[in-house]
Short mmCIF file of C-alpha atoms and ligand atoms in Angstrom, two decimals:
data_model
loop_
_atom_site.label_atom_id
_atom_site.label_comp_id
_atom_site.label_asym_id
_atom_site.label_seq_id
_atom_site.Cartn_x
_atom_site.Cartn_y
_atom_site.Cartn_z
CA MET A 1 106.00 114.26 108.31
CA VAL A 2 102.34 115.00 109.01
CA GLU A 3 103.23 116.85 112.21
CA ALA A 4 105.99 118.81 110.47
CA ILE A 5 103.55 119.97 107.78
CA LEU A 6 100.82 120.84 110.28
CA GLY A 7 103.26 122.53 112.65
CA ASP A 8 104.29 125.01 109.96
CA LEU A 9 100.67 125.64 109.00
CA ARG A 10 99.77 126.40 112.61
CA ILE A 11 102.38 129.17 112.81
CA ASP A 12 100.72 130.76 109.76
CA LEU A 13 103.21 129.74 107.11
CA ASN A 14 102.13 128.88 103.59
CA VAL A 15 103.26 125.26 103.27
CA CYS A 16 104.18 123.34 100.13
CA ALA A 17 105.08 119.67 100.72
CA ALA A 18 106.70 117.81 97.82
CA PHE A 19 106.65 113.99 97.54
CA GLY A 20 108.28 111.61 95.08
CA GLY A 21 106.12 110.89 92.00
CA HIS A 22 102.40 111.54 92.38
CA PRO A 23 101.54 112.79 95.87
CA ALA A 24 98.34 110.69 95.99
CA LEU A 25 99.93 107.34 95.12
CA CYS A 26 101.03 105.23 98.10
CA VAL A 27 101.82 108.32 100.18
CA TYR A 28 100.21 108.23 103.61
CA PRO A 29 101.50 111.62 104.91
CA SER A 30 100.13 113.61 101.96
CA HIS A 31 96.58 112.33 102.43
CA GLU A 32 96.73 112.45 106.22
CA ALA A 33 98.26 115.95 106.39
CA MET A 34 95.59 117.28 104.02
CA ARG A 35 92.79 115.56 105.92
CA ARG A 36 93.93 116.98 109.24
CA ALA A 37 94.68 120.45 107.82
CA ARG A 38 91.14 120.66 106.39
CA GLN A 39 89.75 119.49 109.72
CA GLU A 40 91.60 122.43 111.34
CA GLY A 41 90.13 124.86 108.82
CA PHE A 42 93.09 125.31 106.45
CA ALA A 43 92.58 125.40 102.68
CA THR A 44 94.46 122.59 100.91
CA THR A 45 95.21 121.64 97.32
CA MET A 46 96.92 118.57 95.91
CA LEU A 47 98.61 118.97 92.55
CA PRO A 48 99.06 115.91 90.32
CA ALA A 49 102.47 114.73 89.11
CA ILE A 50 104.04 111.91 87.12
CA SER A 51 103.84 108.66 89.07
CA THR A 52 105.67 105.35 88.81
CA ALA A 53 102.58 103.98 87.04
CA ASP A 54 102.81 106.68 84.35
CA CYS A 55 106.48 105.86 83.74
CA LEU A 56 105.70 102.13 83.68
CA PHE A 57 102.95 102.56 81.07
CA ALA A 58 105.36 104.50 78.86
CA ASP A 59 108.41 102.26 79.34
CA LEU A 60 106.56 98.92 79.01
CA GLY A 61 104.15 100.10 76.30
CA VAL A 62 101.11 99.29 78.42
CA ASP A 63 97.76 100.88 77.56
CA PRO A 64 95.69 100.56 80.75
CA GLY A 65 92.58 101.58 78.82
CA ARG A 66 92.89 98.48 76.64
CA ASP A 67 93.23 95.66 79.15
CA GLY A 68 92.45 97.47 82.39
CA CYS A 69 94.92 97.76 85.23
CA ARG A 70 94.64 97.38 88.98
CA MET A 71 97.25 98.72 91.38
CA PHE A 72 97.95 98.08 95.03
CA ASP A 73 100.46 98.68 97.72
CA VAL A 74 101.74 95.13 98.15
CA THR A 75 101.12 95.06 101.91
CA GLU A 76 97.48 96.10 101.43
CA PHE A 77 97.23 93.49 98.69
CA LEU A 78 98.54 90.68 100.89
CA ALA A 79 96.60 91.73 103.96
CA ARG A 80 93.24 92.25 102.27
CA ARG A 81 93.41 89.64 99.53
CA PRO A 82 91.30 91.49 96.95
CA SER A 83 89.72 89.36 94.23
CA LEU A 84 92.20 88.71 91.43
CA ASP A 85 91.40 89.17 87.77
CA PRO A 86 94.29 87.89 85.63
CA GLN A 87 92.60 89.29 82.53
CA THR A 88 93.66 92.79 83.61
CA GLY A 89 97.14 94.11 84.34
CA LEU A 90 98.31 94.23 87.95
CA ILE A 91 100.80 96.70 89.45
CA LEU A 92 102.23 96.10 92.92
CA PHE A 93 104.11 98.89 94.69
CA GLN A 94 106.53 98.72 97.62
CA VAL A 95 107.57 95.15 96.87
CA GLY A 96 110.97 95.94 98.39
CA THR A 97 109.24 95.38 101.73
CA LEU A 98 108.91 91.69 100.78
CA ARG A 99 112.64 91.14 100.94
CA ARG A 100 112.31 89.84 104.45
CA ARG A 101 111.91 86.07 104.78
CA GLY A 102 108.65 84.45 103.80
CA ALA A 103 106.71 87.49 102.58
CA LEU A 104 107.53 87.03 98.91
CA ARG A 105 106.64 83.34 99.17
CA SER A 106 103.20 84.35 100.48
CA LEU A 107 102.75 86.73 97.55
CA LYS A 108 103.75 84.06 95.02
CA GLU A 109 101.38 81.53 96.59
CA MET A 110 98.54 84.03 96.41
CA LEU A 111 99.25 84.96 92.79
CA CYS A 112 99.66 81.31 91.74
CA GLU A 113 96.03 80.71 92.72
CA LYS A 114 95.10 82.62 89.53
CA TYR A 115 98.23 82.93 87.40
CA PRO A 116 100.30 80.10 85.95
CA ALA A 117 103.68 79.65 87.70
CA THR A 118 105.34 80.45 84.37
CA HIS A 119 103.51 83.75 83.98
CA PRO A 120 105.98 86.58 83.25
CA VAL A 121 106.40 89.19 85.96
CA VAL A 122 108.17 92.45 85.19
CA ILE A 123 110.51 93.88 87.83
CA TYR A 124 110.50 97.56 86.98
CA GLU A 125 112.51 100.57 88.05
CA ALA A 126 111.86 103.87 86.31
CA ALA A 127 114.94 105.90 85.42
CA LEU A 128 115.63 108.41 88.18
CA VAL A 129 117.20 110.79 85.64
CA THR A 130 115.61 111.26 82.22
CA THR A 131 118.82 110.48 80.34
CA TRP A 132 119.19 107.11 82.15
CA GLN A 133 117.53 103.89 81.07
CA PRO A 134 114.78 102.18 83.09
CA PHE A 135 115.52 98.79 84.64
CA ILE A 136 113.18 96.17 83.16
CA ARG A 137 113.58 92.48 83.96
CA ARG A 138 111.10 89.74 83.11
CA VAL A 139 111.06 86.55 85.20
CA ALA A 140 108.63 83.67 85.60
CA LEU A 141 106.36 84.17 88.62
CA SER A 142 107.74 81.05 90.31
CA SER A 143 111.34 82.25 89.82
CA LEU A 144 110.89 85.64 91.47
CA GLN A 145 113.47 85.96 94.25
CA PRO A 146 113.73 88.52 97.09
CA SER A 147 117.30 89.34 96.04
CA ALA A 148 115.98 90.66 92.69
CA LEU A 149 113.94 93.36 94.44
CA THR A 150 115.09 96.75 95.67
CA TRP A 151 113.37 99.56 97.58
CA VAL A 152 112.34 101.21 94.33
CA SER A 153 111.16 98.04 92.53
CA THR A 154 107.61 97.84 91.27
CA LEU A 155 106.09 94.61 89.92
CA TYR A 156 103.89 94.44 86.84
CA LEU A 157 101.93 91.34 85.87
CA PRO A 158 100.57 91.59 82.34
CA PRO A 159 97.14 90.09 81.68
CA THR A 160 97.08 86.35 80.97
CA LYS A 161 94.73 86.85 78.01
CA ARG A 162 92.17 89.33 76.79
CA PRO A 163 88.53 88.49 77.40
CA PRO A 164 86.72 87.58 74.18
CA VAL A 165 84.53 90.21 72.56
CA ASP A 166 80.87 89.95 73.50
CA ARG A 167 79.66 89.75 69.90
CA GLU A 168 76.07 90.65 70.68
CA MET A 169 77.10 93.82 72.51
CA ALA A 170 79.69 94.71 69.89
CA GLU A 171 77.08 94.38 67.15
CA ARG A 172 74.58 96.39 69.15
CA LEU A 173 77.15 99.17 69.53
CA GLY A 174 77.98 99.02 65.84
CA LEU A 175 81.59 98.05 66.58
CA ILE A 176 81.50 94.87 64.53
CA ARG A 177 79.48 93.35 61.70
CA SER A 178 78.14 89.88 62.35
CA THR A 179 80.30 88.33 59.62
CA ARG A 180 83.53 89.77 61.03
CA SER A 181 85.90 88.27 63.58
CA ASP A 182 86.90 89.68 66.99
CA THR A 183 89.99 91.30 65.56
CA ASP A 184 87.89 93.53 63.32
CA LEU A 185 86.55 95.73 66.14
CA ARG A 186 86.21 99.26 64.77
CA GLN A 187 88.35 101.76 66.71
C1 SAM B 1 106.04 105.33 98.91
S1 SAM B 1 105.66 104.73 97.29
C2 SAM B 1 105.65 106.28 96.43
C3 SAM B 1 105.08 106.21 95.02
C4 SAM B 1 105.11 107.57 94.35
N1 SAM B 1 104.24 108.49 95.04
C5 SAM B 1 104.73 107.53 92.87
O1 SAM B 1 103.82 108.26 92.46
O2 SAM B 1 105.37 106.79 92.10
C6 SAM B 1 107.21 104.02 96.86
C7 SAM B 1 107.04 102.92 95.85
O3 SAM B 1 106.84 103.49 94.55
C8 SAM B 1 107.51 102.72 93.59
N2 SAM B 1 108.62 103.51 93.03
C9 SAM B 1 109.17 104.63 93.49
N3 SAM B 1 110.17 105.03 92.67
C10 SAM B 1 110.24 104.12 91.67
C11 SAM B 1 111.04 103.96 90.52
N4 SAM B 1 112.01 104.82 90.20
N5 SAM B 1 110.81 102.89 89.73
C12 SAM B 1 109.84 102.00 90.00
N6 SAM B 1 109.04 102.10 91.08
C13 SAM B 1 109.24 103.15 91.89
C14 SAM B 1 108.06 101.49 94.31
O4 SAM B 1 107.08 100.46 94.25
C15 SAM B 1 108.25 102.02 95.70
O5 SAM B 1 108.27 101.00 96.65
#
């Protein structure tokens, strides 16, 4: 794909490459084609678009500004083992690649180091056509099976619990009065 894009640029065509969802999210050829085109002196622009994450926030009613949200390509996640914070949401893309034997077990083992085995995991597929319904299935982390995943599945792990309000900071910012409880944070 990178060579196809660059090949057309090199014969002086104006090139527009379209990718599914947001061109920056989990799309190697978009980043690589732009990097190499710039290196060769071509002007490049990436335009934003609606990603799987945007659809997921809307369909699951998730506000990533409230609890935070981290997202990874699942292979990067498994290979690099970033620190896990179960107090923020977690989105894992390309989980369809885990359908081969053993890989999903490795993911579950890694997640179970920080999440309870009963923690709900959402298997999510955004509707491909706006009049269709999204596919949303909640299963316990320990019950997640390869057969439940497809090539368009994305996994979402909601936070286990919200961190408590730092009362001193909240008071300093005028978000709370000392007599009030955590739930009375001013919006
Ligand atoms: C190569 S990445 C491309 C992501 C895309 N650029 C985006 O912005 O959504 C493919 C992965 O995106 C996710 N994905 C793509 N289409 C989806 C859909 N309709 N519902 C849920 N996840 C989807 C899946 O995790 C899939 O494995």
